[in-house]
Structure formats: structure tokens, C-alpha cells
Amino acid sequence: MTATARAAATARPADTPPSLPSQPKRRGVELALLVGAVLISVCGYVVVGLARGHALPAGALQYGAGLGGLALLAHLVVRLRAPFADPLLLPTAVLLNGLGLVLIFRLDLETPADHAAPTQLVWSTIGVALFIAVVLLLPDHRVLQRYAYRCAALALLLMVAPILFPAVNGAKIWIRFAGFSLQPGEFAKVLITVFFAAYLAANRSGLARLGHRVAGLQLPAGRVLAPVVAIWLVSVAVLVLERDLGTSLLFFGIFVVLLYVATGRTGWIAVGLLLAGIGAAAVGTLEPHVHGRVEDWQQPFAGIEAGEGPGQLAQSLFAFASGGLLGTGLGQGHSYLIGFAMKSDFILATVGEELGLAGLTALFLLYALLVARGYRAALGLADPFGSLLAVGLAALPAIQVFVIAGGVMGLIPLTGMAMPFLAQGGSSVVTNWIIVALLLKISDRARCPEPEPAAPDPTSEPAPELVSELVSEPAARLTSERKPGPERGPGPERGPGPERDPEPEAGR
């Protein structure tokens, strides 16, 4: 074979895109940030003990060792199974979880008969264990797309199950038996997000069809509104049967967000806000439990004016007001006056009072960082399902933080949801660790460079198929160039006139 043919056989084809540069793994950065997150949490634990008892708390060493061990184990698993994952997701989750344990420990000092911090640490351990299981056992996030409808069926089952159990604080969102309690709606939100992402990835072209323009907004076509209306009816049914405004807003909000991302049509946002407003107004008027929360939101100081004392929302507003810019200091506030929900729904009021506006801003920035890194992973993916799944999983804590913070600050009615990683609640912290694990796997896929095809050995003979192609293609081209036209024999010259057909048709 000539040198020219050998060079053509070994050269890269012209239409092959160049390989992407290798992304840095940044596992060392992740480890350094994890050390900082654990140290900040331990310092908070020590500050609470010094402020309340003027001495180091007895369990500071055990708390630091437990949180540090969980963080190190999660880091080693990520280093092994997701080496290109985003280095900020795991440290942010560890810091939020550690701060939540500190705040619950601080509030436990006001309720000696009800210590929730040890139980929350156990739930955090279970959450990290499930995080490790997801990172180890899930080979690729695209596997979940095959089980989309099974996830939807399981999510509906989990949402319906609490209806069969007695209401807790007016809402039917808990399953309690034998001293064990579980909030299945927390797990259902992950499953329903998987289903939404798979459904929209498969049907986004149809959902992008345009309909009528109303008030400057291009609304979707009428025939593609059916699935949206169906999801809206399910969310309203959850709101009516379980008396839970938060879960209903979360499910419908996630679907509208993913609809907008999948289609790019602002009309879906208008339709979503309209349907959510109609459902919330109707149920808030007709359902007594939800109506009571709406009245508390509209008149938070009605109990004071009636001589009955401040309610929970009023105490929460007082806590935020007394915190000021820098707060009163950990362990030196009075947010325990809020009552039974101070460790769950109203734990953000403790942050506002004892850490002030500066602490609240830092906390919200941590949540914003978690959400932003999820969106960043979505931008790095090429498959529609993975991008939508990353957006949906990142939007879950974003919507929760907005709904909870708005409720305890008096911006919207209270919903009864748990602050991600921060509030007391085993189901919530376990689910949030699963969300972080899925985001890590997606970011690992997005940042992992594609394997470069192996370069052929220049000393080896090319494949027979390539040799035959290299030889036959020039020969065929040369033959086509030299192919003669139809020969004509000698004869008398003809004058100008119409040409005769070389082969007259039959029967002419």
C-alpha cells in the first residue's frame, strides 16, 4: 500500500468533532470544603453550649465525629463512583444538615422532656446511607426513564395512603403506627419529578404548539392542556383530601416549571398561575383548616387584639423583628415561645432571631448555591430527560424554601412543609439526601469527558474493507469520466430538422 493510502486510512475523518478537554475532578476541593462545613457545624454546637451553660457541651466531640465520619464516607463513595461530580453539592448539603442539627440541639435546651437532635442525627445517618446506595447502585440517571409510569403509580399510592390515617395538626400527611411516623409525600415528590421529566421529554414537541394570544401572552393550544388540567385536578384533590396546601403547591409548581423549561413558552406560566390561584382560592374558602390558615395570614395579630395572646405567626414575626441585622446570638433568643412547631415549620424564625438578617442571607445563599449547581448540571447534558430531571430536582428545594420562608414571614399562608435539611423531620432529611445523590450522578455525567476513540496503529495493515473502498472509489470515478457516448456509423449528412427518436415506441 502506498504512503498516501496509509495516511488516509489512519487519519481522523473530517466530520469527526474534536474531543473535549478533560474536566478537572476537583475531589480535593470537595474534601477541603467538607472539612470547613464540619468545622462550622461543630463551632455552632460549641457556641450554643457556651451561651447556655457557660461550658463546652458534653456531646460536642461525638457530634463532630459523627458528622465528620458521615461526610468522609460520602466523599469516598463519590470519589469512587462519581469522580467528575460537582464538588459543591455534597459540602453544601453537609453544611445545611449540620446547621439543622445545631438549631434543633439549641431548641432542645428549651424542651428538656423532648430531645429531637439525637433522633435527627439517626435520620441523617439513614439519609447518608441512602445517598451512598444511590451513588453506588445507579449506573446512569437515564435508567430511571424506563420506570417513569411505575414511579407515577407509586407516587400516587404514597400520596393517597395518609388519607386512611388520622389527621395530625389538622392535616392528613402522616402515617403513624407503633410509635413510628412517616411522611410519604416527601418521597412522592422525587418519584413524581422523575415521571414529569420523562413525560415532558417524550411529548415536549406537542406541548409547544401555540394557541390563542391573550393579553400579550401566547397561550398553549387547547388540546395539549389536557395533561396539565389532569395534574391540576390531582393537586386540588390532594389539597382537599389531605388539607395540605404545601404539597399541592409543590407538585403543581414542579410541573409548571418543567413545562416552561421543556417548551420555552411563557404561556404555561400564565396558565399555571391561573389554575393555582383558582384552586387555592376555592379550597381556601371551602375547607375549614386551610381557611383558618388564610385568616391567620390576613390578620396575624388578631389574637392580641382579642386579648388571647399572640399566635404562632405573630411570635414568628416578633422573632424576626428582634433579630435585627446580626441577631441576638446562638442560644440567646426567645423563638421557643412559638410553641410546638418551633423545631419544624418555624425553625427559620430561630435563624432570623439569633443570626439576624446576615445569617438569613447566608442561609438563603446556601440554598441558592445548591439550586444553581443543579441547574448547571442540567445545562451540561445533551439528553432532554436528564436536563429536565436535573431542573426538577433542583427546583424542589427552591420551591420549598420559598413556600416555607414566605409562610413564616407572613408573605403567604402557612403550608406546614419542612425546611430542607434544616427542620426536624426524618422523611424530609432522607428525601433531600436522595435528591443530592441524584444531582451528583447527573452532574458526573454532565462533566465527564467522552472517551476519545483509540488512535489506529500506523504500523498495522488497514482493514480489508477500507482497502477495497480506497481502491474501488478512484477506479469507479475514472471509469465514469471515460465512459463513451453512443457511437454512430458513417452516413449521409442530414440537414437541419427534427431529430428522430433512437427507439420509437411500440405501435407508433
Short mmCIF file of C-alpha atoms in Angstrom, two decimals:
data_model
loop_
_atom_site.label_atom_id
_atom_site.label_comp_id
_atom_site.label_asym_id
_atom_site.label_seq_id
_atom_site.Cartn_x
_atom_site.Cartn_y
_atom_site.Cartn_z
CA MET A 1 0.00 0.00 0.00
CA THR A 2 1.28 3.47 -0.84
CA ALA A 3 2.07 6.11 1.74
CA THR A 4 -0.90 8.20 0.61
CA ALA A 5 -3.37 5.37 1.12
CA ARG A 6 -1.86 4.52 4.52
CA ALA A 7 -2.17 8.16 5.63
CA ALA A 8 -5.80 8.25 4.50
CA ALA A 9 -6.52 5.08 6.44
CA THR A 10 -5.04 6.36 9.68
CA ALA A 11 -6.28 9.97 9.54
CA ARG A 12 -9.31 11.15 11.51
CA PRO A 13 -12.40 11.71 9.33
CA ALA A 14 -13.13 15.35 8.59
CA ASP A 15 -16.64 15.26 10.11
CA THR A 16 -15.49 13.86 13.46
CA PRO A 17 -15.72 16.59 16.17
CA PRO A 18 -12.60 17.20 18.23
CA SER A 19 -12.56 15.56 21.64
CA LEU A 20 -13.50 17.77 24.61
CA PRO A 21 -10.78 18.75 27.06
CA SER A 22 -10.74 16.69 30.22
CA GLN A 23 -12.68 18.31 33.10
CA PRO A 24 -10.88 18.51 36.44
CA LYS A 25 -12.34 16.14 39.01
CA ARG A 26 -11.92 18.60 41.94
CA ARG A 27 -12.32 15.94 44.61
CA GLY A 28 -9.62 17.68 46.64
CA VAL A 29 -11.69 20.87 46.60
CA GLU A 30 -14.71 18.89 47.77
CA LEU A 31 -12.74 17.38 50.67
CA ALA A 32 -11.47 20.79 51.79
CA LEU A 33 -15.00 22.24 51.69
CA LEU A 34 -16.32 19.26 53.65
CA VAL A 35 -13.76 19.91 56.39
CA GLY A 36 -14.91 23.53 56.53
CA ALA A 37 -18.59 22.52 56.66
CA VAL A 38 -17.99 20.12 59.56
CA LEU A 39 -15.90 22.68 61.46
CA ILE A 40 -18.58 25.37 61.08
CA SER A 41 -21.24 22.98 62.39
CA VAL A 42 -19.10 21.92 65.37
CA CYS A 43 -18.35 25.57 66.17
CA GLY A 44 -22.08 26.30 66.20
CA TYR A 45 -22.64 23.39 68.56
CA VAL A 46 -19.93 24.68 70.91
CA VAL A 47 -21.26 28.27 70.79
CA VAL A 48 -24.73 27.10 71.82
CA GLY A 49 -23.26 25.20 74.78
CA LEU A 50 -21.16 28.17 75.90
CA ALA A 51 -24.09 30.57 75.59
CA ARG A 52 -26.48 28.39 77.58
CA GLY A 53 -24.28 26.58 80.11
CA HIS A 54 -21.04 28.59 80.02
CA ALA A 55 -19.18 25.36 79.29
CA LEU A 56 -18.43 23.08 76.40
CA PRO A 57 -21.41 20.84 75.64
CA ALA A 58 -20.92 17.23 76.67
CA GLY A 59 -21.58 15.70 73.25
CA ALA A 60 -19.52 18.09 71.12
CA LEU A 61 -16.84 15.50 70.35
CA GLN A 62 -19.34 12.79 69.47
CA TYR A 63 -21.33 15.20 67.32
CA GLY A 64 -18.25 16.32 65.39
CA ALA A 65 -17.02 12.75 64.94
CA GLY A 66 -20.40 11.53 63.75
CA LEU A 67 -20.95 14.33 61.24
CA GLY A 68 -17.34 14.17 60.03
CA GLY A 69 -17.48 10.39 59.61
CA LEU A 70 -20.66 10.61 57.54
CA ALA A 71 -19.17 13.35 55.37
CA LEU A 72 -15.93 11.43 54.82
CA LEU A 73 -17.73 8.23 53.91
CA ALA A 74 -19.95 10.06 51.40
CA HIS A 75 -16.88 11.75 49.93
CA LEU A 76 -15.05 8.44 49.44
CA VAL A 77 -18.04 6.94 47.65
CA VAL A 78 -18.32 9.98 45.37
CA ARG A 79 -14.60 9.82 44.65
CA LEU A 80 -15.01 6.17 43.66
CA ARG A 81 -18.27 6.16 41.69
CA ALA A 82 -18.78 9.77 40.54
CA PRO A 83 -15.29 11.27 40.19
CA PHE A 84 -16.41 14.10 37.90
CA ALA A 85 -19.41 15.16 40.04
CA ASP A 86 -19.91 18.77 41.05
CA PRO A 87 -17.61 19.50 44.04
CA LEU A 88 -20.04 21.95 45.70
CA LEU A 89 -23.18 19.80 46.06
CA LEU A 90 -22.01 17.47 48.84
CA PRO A 91 -20.34 20.16 51.05
CA THR A 92 -23.43 22.38 50.78
CA ALA A 93 -25.70 19.52 51.85
CA VAL A 94 -23.41 18.59 54.77
CA LEU A 95 -23.30 22.20 55.98
CA LEU A 96 -27.09 22.61 55.80
CA ASN A 97 -27.61 19.30 57.60
CA GLY A 98 -25.05 20.24 60.26
CA LEU A 99 -26.66 23.64 60.87
CA GLY A 100 -30.03 21.96 61.18
CA LEU A 101 -28.68 19.64 63.88
CA VAL A 102 -27.21 22.66 65.72
CA LEU A 103 -30.53 24.54 65.66
CA ILE A 104 -32.51 21.51 66.83
CA PHE A 105 -29.99 20.95 69.65
CA ARG A 106 -30.35 24.59 70.63
CA LEU A 107 -34.17 24.30 70.79
CA ASP A 108 -33.89 21.00 72.70
CA LEU A 109 -32.47 23.01 75.59
CA GLU A 110 -35.88 24.68 75.93
CA THR A 111 -37.73 21.36 75.98
CA PRO A 112 -35.86 19.00 78.35
CA ALA A 113 -38.56 16.36 78.01
CA ASP A 114 -38.39 16.26 74.22
CA HIS A 115 -34.91 15.90 72.72
CA ALA A 116 -35.10 15.70 68.93
CA ALA A 117 -31.44 16.19 67.97
CA PRO A 118 -30.34 12.55 68.61
CA THR A 119 -33.24 11.25 66.53
CA GLN A 120 -32.47 13.74 63.78
CA LEU A 121 -28.85 12.56 63.72
CA VAL A 122 -30.09 8.98 63.25
CA TRP A 123 -32.29 10.08 60.36
CA SER A 124 -29.35 11.97 58.86
CA THR A 125 -27.32 8.76 59.03
CA ILE A 126 -30.09 6.90 57.21
CA GLY A 127 -30.19 9.68 54.61
CA VAL A 128 -26.43 9.47 54.01
CA ALA A 129 -26.74 5.67 53.74
CA LEU A 130 -29.38 6.05 51.02
CA PHE A 131 -27.20 8.70 49.38
CA ILE A 132 -24.36 6.16 49.24
CA ALA A 133 -26.71 3.47 47.91
CA VAL A 134 -27.91 5.70 45.06
CA VAL A 135 -24.37 6.73 44.08
CA LEU A 136 -23.15 3.13 44.17
CA LEU A 137 -26.08 1.31 42.58
CA LEU A 138 -27.42 3.76 39.99
CA PRO A 139 -25.23 3.33 36.90
CA ASP A 140 -26.80 6.16 34.91
CA HIS A 141 -29.67 8.57 35.51
CA ARG A 142 -31.21 7.59 32.16
CA VAL A 143 -32.16 4.23 33.66
CA LEU A 144 -34.93 6.00 35.60
CA GLN A 145 -36.68 6.96 32.35
CA ARG A 146 -37.66 3.33 31.80
CA TYR A 147 -39.64 3.30 35.07
CA ALA A 148 -41.46 6.61 34.64
CA TYR A 149 -45.01 5.26 34.84
CA ARG A 150 -44.14 2.96 37.72
CA CYS A 151 -42.80 5.99 39.57
CA ALA A 152 -46.07 7.83 38.88
CA ALA A 153 -48.16 4.93 40.19
CA LEU A 154 -46.05 4.60 43.33
CA ALA A 155 -46.17 8.36 43.90
CA LEU A 156 -49.97 8.39 43.70
CA LEU A 157 -50.12 5.48 46.12
CA LEU A 158 -47.88 7.31 48.59
CA MET A 159 -49.99 10.45 48.31
CA VAL A 160 -53.25 8.61 48.89
CA ALA A 161 -52.03 6.48 51.81
CA PRO A 162 -52.19 9.21 54.54
CA ILE A 163 -55.89 9.75 53.85
CA LEU A 164 -56.58 6.47 55.68
CA PHE A 165 -54.86 7.70 58.87
CA PRO A 166 -55.99 10.30 61.42
CA ALA A 167 -55.12 13.95 60.87
CA VAL A 168 -52.14 15.46 62.70
CA ASN A 169 -52.42 19.18 63.48
CA GLY A 170 -55.31 19.41 61.02
CA ALA A 171 -53.53 17.83 58.01
CA LYS A 172 -53.55 14.23 56.80
CA ILE A 173 -49.96 13.93 55.62
CA TRP A 174 -48.58 11.44 58.16
CA ILE A 175 -48.61 7.68 58.55
CA ARG A 176 -48.22 6.71 62.19
CA PHE A 177 -48.17 3.22 63.69
CA ALA A 178 -46.40 1.61 66.63
CA GLY A 179 -44.73 4.88 67.61
CA PHE A 180 -43.23 5.29 64.13
CA SER A 181 -44.21 8.20 61.86
CA LEU A 182 -43.57 8.72 58.16
CA GLN A 183 -44.48 11.48 55.71
CA PRO A 184 -44.87 9.67 52.36
CA GLY A 185 -45.40 12.88 50.41
CA GLU A 186 -41.69 13.65 50.80
CA PHE A 187 -40.77 10.51 48.85
CA ALA A 188 -43.59 11.02 46.36
CA LYS A 189 -42.17 14.37 45.24
CA VAL A 190 -39.00 12.70 43.91
CA LEU A 191 -40.95 9.98 42.10
CA ILE A 192 -43.39 12.43 40.54
CA THR A 193 -40.48 14.59 39.36
CA VAL A 194 -38.99 11.57 37.56
CA PHE A 195 -42.34 10.96 35.87
CA PHE A 196 -42.80 14.60 34.87
CA ALA A 197 -39.30 14.74 33.37
CA ALA A 198 -39.84 11.55 31.35
CA TYR A 199 -43.31 12.59 30.15
CA LEU A 200 -42.24 16.05 29.05
CA ALA A 201 -39.06 14.78 27.39
CA ALA A 202 -41.19 12.49 25.23
CA ASN A 203 -44.01 14.97 24.48
CA ARG A 204 -42.44 18.42 24.54
CA SER A 205 -42.91 18.99 20.78
CA GLY A 206 -46.67 18.59 21.11
CA LEU A 207 -46.82 20.72 24.24
CA ALA A 208 -45.02 23.55 22.43
CA ARG A 209 -47.90 24.10 19.98
CA LEU A 210 -49.25 27.62 20.13
CA GLY A 211 -52.84 28.63 20.66
CA HIS A 212 -54.56 31.98 21.08
CA ARG A 213 -52.86 35.16 22.27
CA VAL A 214 -54.49 36.68 25.35
CA ALA A 215 -53.32 39.96 26.92
CA GLY A 216 -50.00 39.77 25.10
CA LEU A 217 -49.30 36.18 26.18
CA GLN A 218 -49.14 33.30 23.70
CA LEU A 219 -51.18 30.55 25.36
CA PRO A 220 -50.75 26.83 24.52
CA ALA A 221 -53.13 25.02 22.20
CA GLY A 222 -56.31 23.77 23.78
CA ARG A 223 -55.76 20.08 23.03
CA VAL A 224 -52.41 19.97 24.84
CA LEU A 225 -53.89 21.42 28.04
CA ALA A 226 -55.43 18.05 29.00
CA PRO A 227 -52.40 16.67 30.91
CA VAL A 228 -51.93 20.00 32.69
CA VAL A 229 -55.56 20.08 33.78
CA ALA A 230 -55.27 16.47 34.95
CA ILE A 231 -52.25 17.26 37.11
CA TRP A 232 -54.06 20.33 38.43
CA LEU A 233 -57.07 18.22 39.43
CA VAL A 234 -54.79 15.75 41.24
CA SER A 235 -53.12 18.58 43.17
CA VAL A 236 -56.50 20.04 44.13
CA ALA A 237 -57.66 16.59 45.23
CA VAL A 238 -54.58 16.31 47.46
CA LEU A 239 -55.34 19.75 48.86
CA VAL A 240 -58.94 18.83 49.64
CA LEU A 241 -58.47 15.30 50.96
CA GLU A 242 -55.25 15.84 52.92
CA ARG A 243 -55.77 19.53 53.79
CA ASP A 244 -52.17 20.18 52.84
CA LEU A 245 -51.56 23.37 50.89
CA GLY A 246 -47.79 22.91 50.72
CA THR A 247 -47.72 19.53 48.96
CA SER A 248 -50.34 20.66 46.46
CA LEU A 249 -48.39 23.80 45.57
CA LEU A 250 -45.15 21.83 45.33
CA PHE A 251 -46.46 19.21 42.90
CA PHE A 252 -48.20 21.67 40.64
CA GLY A 253 -45.30 24.13 40.80
CA ILE A 254 -42.79 21.48 39.71
CA PHE A 255 -44.95 20.51 36.74
CA VAL A 256 -45.35 24.11 35.57
CA VAL A 257 -41.61 24.78 35.93
CA LEU A 258 -40.73 21.72 33.87
CA LEU A 259 -43.36 22.64 31.28
CA TYR A 260 -41.77 26.04 30.82
CA VAL A 261 -38.26 24.58 30.61
CA ALA A 262 -39.33 21.88 28.13
CA THR A 263 -41.27 24.17 25.78
CA GLY A 264 -39.90 27.68 26.40
CA ARG A 265 -43.48 29.06 26.28
CA THR A 266 -44.34 31.75 28.82
CA GLY A 267 -47.99 30.91 28.30
CA TRP A 268 -47.54 27.87 30.52
CA ILE A 269 -46.52 30.11 33.42
CA ALA A 270 -49.68 32.16 32.96
CA VAL A 271 -51.83 29.02 32.83
CA GLY A 272 -50.09 27.59 35.90
CA LEU A 273 -50.53 30.73 37.98
CA LEU A 274 -54.17 30.98 36.93
CA LEU A 275 -55.00 27.38 37.80
CA ALA A 276 -53.07 27.52 41.08
CA GLY A 277 -54.88 30.70 42.08
CA ILE A 278 -58.29 29.24 41.25
CA GLY A 279 -57.62 26.04 43.20
CA ALA A 280 -56.13 27.79 46.24
CA ALA A 281 -58.97 30.34 46.37
CA ALA A 282 -61.67 27.68 46.11
CA VAL A 283 -60.19 25.33 48.71
CA GLY A 284 -59.16 28.19 50.99
CA THR A 285 -62.76 29.29 51.09
CA LEU A 286 -64.46 25.91 51.43
CA GLU A 287 -62.02 23.82 53.53
CA PRO A 288 -62.06 24.91 57.22
CA HIS A 289 -58.44 24.01 58.06
CA VAL A 290 -57.00 25.84 55.06
CA HIS A 291 -59.42 28.72 55.58
CA GLY A 292 -58.15 29.12 59.15
CA ARG A 293 -54.58 29.44 57.91
CA VAL A 294 -55.65 32.05 55.38
CA GLU A 295 -57.33 34.06 58.15
CA ASP A 296 -54.22 33.84 60.34
CA TRP A 297 -52.17 35.12 57.42
CA GLN A 298 -54.51 38.03 56.79
CA GLN A 299 -54.74 39.01 60.48
CA PRO A 300 -51.68 37.69 62.34
CA PHE A 301 -52.28 39.94 65.38
CA ALA A 302 -55.98 39.17 65.78
CA GLY A 303 -55.31 37.11 68.93
CA ILE A 304 -53.52 40.02 70.59
CA GLU A 305 -56.35 42.40 69.75
CA ALA A 306 -58.86 39.92 71.18
CA GLY A 307 -56.85 39.56 74.41
CA GLU A 308 -55.95 35.91 73.73
CA GLY A 309 -52.23 36.44 73.25
CA PRO A 310 -50.08 36.17 70.11
CA GLY A 311 -50.40 33.18 67.85
CA GLN A 312 -47.59 31.25 66.18
CA LEU A 313 -47.33 33.56 63.19
CA ALA A 314 -47.25 36.65 65.40
CA GLN A 315 -44.49 35.13 67.56
CA SER A 316 -42.54 34.31 64.41
CA LEU A 317 -42.79 37.90 63.20
CA PHE A 318 -41.66 39.14 66.62
CA ALA A 319 -38.64 36.81 66.43
CA PHE A 320 -37.59 38.15 63.05
CA ALA A 321 -38.01 41.71 64.27
CA SER A 322 -35.93 41.20 67.42
CA GLY A 323 -33.09 39.61 65.43
CA GLY A 324 -32.19 42.78 63.59
CA LEU A 325 -29.16 42.80 61.36
CA LEU A 326 -26.74 40.50 63.22
CA GLY A 327 -29.08 38.63 65.60
CA THR A 328 -29.03 38.05 69.32
CA GLY A 329 -26.52 35.18 69.11
CA LEU A 330 -26.97 31.42 69.08
CA GLY A 331 -28.77 30.24 72.18
CA GLN A 332 -29.84 33.71 73.31
CA GLY A 333 -33.18 34.16 71.54
CA HIS A 334 -36.78 33.51 72.55
CA SER A 335 -38.16 31.75 69.48
CA TYR A 336 -39.23 28.86 71.72
CA LEU A 337 -42.30 30.98 72.51
CA ILE A 338 -43.65 29.97 69.11
CA GLY A 339 -44.74 26.63 70.55
CA PHE A 340 -44.92 23.06 69.27
CA ALA A 341 -43.79 23.76 65.69
CA MET A 342 -40.63 25.69 66.61
CA LYS A 343 -38.37 22.79 65.53
CA SER A 344 -40.15 22.09 62.26
CA ASP A 345 -42.30 24.66 60.49
CA PHE A 346 -40.93 27.70 62.33
CA ILE A 347 -37.25 26.79 62.71
CA LEU A 348 -36.42 29.59 60.28
CA ALA A 349 -37.64 32.07 62.91
CA THR A 350 -34.82 30.88 65.20
CA VAL A 351 -32.32 31.62 62.44
CA GLY A 352 -33.81 35.08 61.92
CA GLU A 353 -33.73 35.96 65.63
CA GLU A 354 -30.38 34.51 66.70
CA LEU A 355 -28.37 35.02 63.48
CA GLY A 356 -30.20 38.07 62.18
CA LEU A 357 -30.61 39.25 58.62
CA ALA A 358 -26.97 38.40 57.90
CA GLY A 359 -27.47 34.78 58.95
CA LEU A 360 -30.70 34.50 56.97
CA THR A 361 -28.99 35.85 53.88
CA ALA A 362 -26.13 33.38 54.24
CA LEU A 363 -28.61 30.52 54.65
CA PHE A 364 -30.58 31.52 51.57
CA LEU A 365 -27.34 31.78 49.61
CA LEU A 366 -26.52 28.19 50.55
CA TYR A 367 -29.87 27.07 49.19
CA ALA A 368 -29.34 29.20 46.09
CA LEU A 369 -25.93 27.56 45.57
CA LEU A 370 -27.49 24.10 45.80
CA VAL A 371 -30.17 25.02 43.27
CA ALA A 372 -27.74 26.78 40.92
CA ARG A 373 -25.39 23.79 40.77
CA GLY A 374 -28.35 21.60 39.86
CA TYR A 375 -29.24 23.95 37.02
CA ARG A 376 -25.61 23.98 35.94
CA ALA A 377 -25.66 20.20 35.66
CA ALA A 378 -28.81 20.43 33.53
CA LEU A 379 -27.07 22.79 31.09
CA GLY A 380 -24.21 20.35 30.61
CA LEU A 381 -26.37 17.44 29.45
CA ALA A 382 -27.43 16.61 25.92
CA ASP A 383 -30.36 14.28 26.67
CA PRO A 384 -33.71 16.03 27.35
CA PHE A 385 -34.70 13.67 30.17
CA GLY A 386 -31.54 14.29 32.16
CA SER A 387 -31.79 18.05 31.74
CA LEU A 388 -35.43 18.14 32.83
CA LEU A 389 -34.75 15.80 35.74
CA ALA A 390 -31.90 17.99 37.00
CA VAL A 391 -34.06 21.12 36.72
CA GLY A 392 -36.93 19.43 38.55
CA LEU A 393 -34.78 18.06 41.37
CA ALA A 394 -33.09 21.45 41.82
CA ALA A 395 -36.44 23.24 41.77
CA LEU A 396 -37.82 21.07 44.60
CA PRO A 397 -35.78 22.74 47.39
CA ALA A 398 -36.19 26.13 45.69
CA ILE A 399 -39.99 25.93 45.80
CA GLN A 400 -39.94 24.51 49.33
CA VAL A 401 -37.73 27.30 50.67
CA PHE A 402 -39.90 29.94 49.02
CA VAL A 403 -43.14 28.46 50.35
CA ILE A 404 -41.83 27.91 53.89
CA ALA A 405 -39.98 31.22 54.21
CA GLY A 406 -42.99 33.06 52.79
CA GLY A 407 -45.27 31.36 55.31
CA VAL A 408 -43.25 32.08 58.47
CA MET A 409 -42.54 35.67 57.31
CA GLY A 410 -46.20 36.41 56.61
CA LEU A 411 -45.90 36.71 52.82
CA ILE A 412 -48.21 33.77 52.04
CA PRO A 413 -50.38 31.47 54.19
CA LEU A 414 -48.62 28.79 56.22
CA THR A 415 -48.23 25.46 54.47
CA GLY A 416 -46.77 23.06 57.06
CA MET A 417 -43.79 21.94 54.95
CA ALA A 418 -40.33 21.20 56.34
CA MET A 419 -37.31 23.39 55.58
CA PRO A 420 -34.88 21.21 53.55
CA PHE A 421 -32.09 19.74 55.75
CA LEU A 422 -32.85 22.28 58.49
CA ALA A 423 -36.14 21.34 60.14
CA GLN A 424 -36.94 18.36 62.32
CA GLY A 425 -38.30 15.50 60.25
CA GLY A 426 -36.83 12.18 59.22
CA SER A 427 -38.71 11.82 55.94
CA SER A 428 -37.61 15.26 54.80
CA VAL A 429 -33.89 14.86 55.51
CA VAL A 430 -33.77 11.37 53.95
CA THR A 431 -35.51 12.59 50.79
CA ASN A 432 -33.21 15.59 50.47
CA TRP A 433 -30.14 13.33 50.63
CA ILE A 434 -31.62 11.24 47.81
CA ILE A 435 -32.12 14.43 45.76
CA VAL A 436 -28.47 15.41 46.30
CA ALA A 437 -27.34 11.92 45.26
CA LEU A 438 -29.31 12.09 42.01
CA LEU A 439 -27.96 15.57 41.27
CA LEU A 440 -24.43 14.28 41.87
CA LYS A 441 -24.90 11.43 39.41
CA ILE A 442 -26.35 13.79 36.82
CA SER A 443 -23.51 16.29 37.28
CA ASP A 444 -20.97 13.47 36.99
CA ARG A 445 -22.49 12.52 33.64
CA ALA A 446 -22.53 16.16 32.51
CA ARG A 447 -18.89 16.88 33.45
CA CYS A 448 -17.40 13.52 32.46
CA PRO A 449 -15.50 13.81 29.15
CA GLU A 450 -16.49 11.47 26.36
CA PRO A 451 -13.92 8.69 25.82
CA GLU A 452 -11.68 9.54 22.86
CA PRO A 453 -11.56 6.83 20.17
CA ALA A 454 -8.32 4.88 20.19
CA ALA A 455 -5.83 6.02 17.52
CA PRO A 456 -5.02 3.28 14.98
CA ASP A 457 -1.53 1.82 14.89
CA PRO A 458 0.32 3.29 11.86
CA THR A 459 2.38 0.08 11.51
CA SER A 460 -0.64 -2.19 11.21
CA GLU A 461 -2.38 -3.02 7.95
CA PRO A 462 -5.77 -1.30 7.48
CA ALA A 463 -8.93 -3.34 7.35
CA PRO A 464 -9.75 -5.11 4.05
CA GLU A 465 -13.00 -3.14 3.74
CA LEU A 466 -11.08 0.14 3.89
CA VAL A 467 -8.54 -1.09 1.31
CA SER A 468 -11.28 -2.11 -1.12
CA GLU A 469 -13.01 1.24 -0.63
CA LEU A 470 -9.80 3.18 -1.24
CA VAL A 471 -9.10 1.19 -4.44
CA SER A 472 -12.61 0.95 -5.86
CA GLU A 473 -13.64 4.58 -5.40
CA PRO A 474 -10.93 6.13 -7.73
CA ALA A 475 -11.43 3.34 -10.26
CA ALA A 476 -15.16 3.97 -10.39
CA ARG A 477 -14.58 7.71 -10.77
CA LEU A 478 -12.10 7.12 -13.64
CA THR A 479 -14.50 4.77 -15.40
CA SER A 480 -17.36 7.26 -15.21
CA GLU A 481 -15.16 10.01 -16.68
CA ARG A 482 -14.04 7.85 -19.66
CA LYS A 483 -17.37 6.26 -20.49
CA PRO A 484 -18.06 6.98 -24.26
CA GLY A 485 -21.38 8.14 -25.61
CA PRO A 486 -23.48 6.18 -28.17
CA GLU A 487 -21.48 5.63 -31.36
CA ARG A 488 -22.99 6.45 -34.75
CA GLY A 489 -21.96 4.86 -38.02
CA PRO A 490 -20.96 6.84 -41.12
CA GLY A 491 -23.84 8.09 -43.25
CA PRO A 492 -25.01 10.97 -45.29
CA GLU A 493 -25.13 14.34 -43.65
CA ARG A 494 -28.59 15.49 -42.66
CA GLY A 495 -29.83 18.97 -42.85
CA PRO A 496 -31.50 20.79 -40.02
CA GLY A 497 -34.76 19.32 -38.99
CA PRO A 498 -36.42 17.44 -36.11
CA GLU A 499 -34.40 14.64 -34.65
CA ARG A 500 -35.72 11.10 -34.83
CA ASP A 501 -36.23 9.03 -31.75
CA PRO A 502 -33.49 6.42 -31.43
CA GLU A 503 -36.05 3.82 -30.30
CA PRO A 504 -39.59 4.51 -31.45
CA GLU A 505 -42.34 3.40 -29.11
CA ALA A 506 -44.22 0.26 -29.91
CA GLY A 507 -47.32 0.69 -32.00
CA ARG A 508 -46.21 4.05 -33.41
#
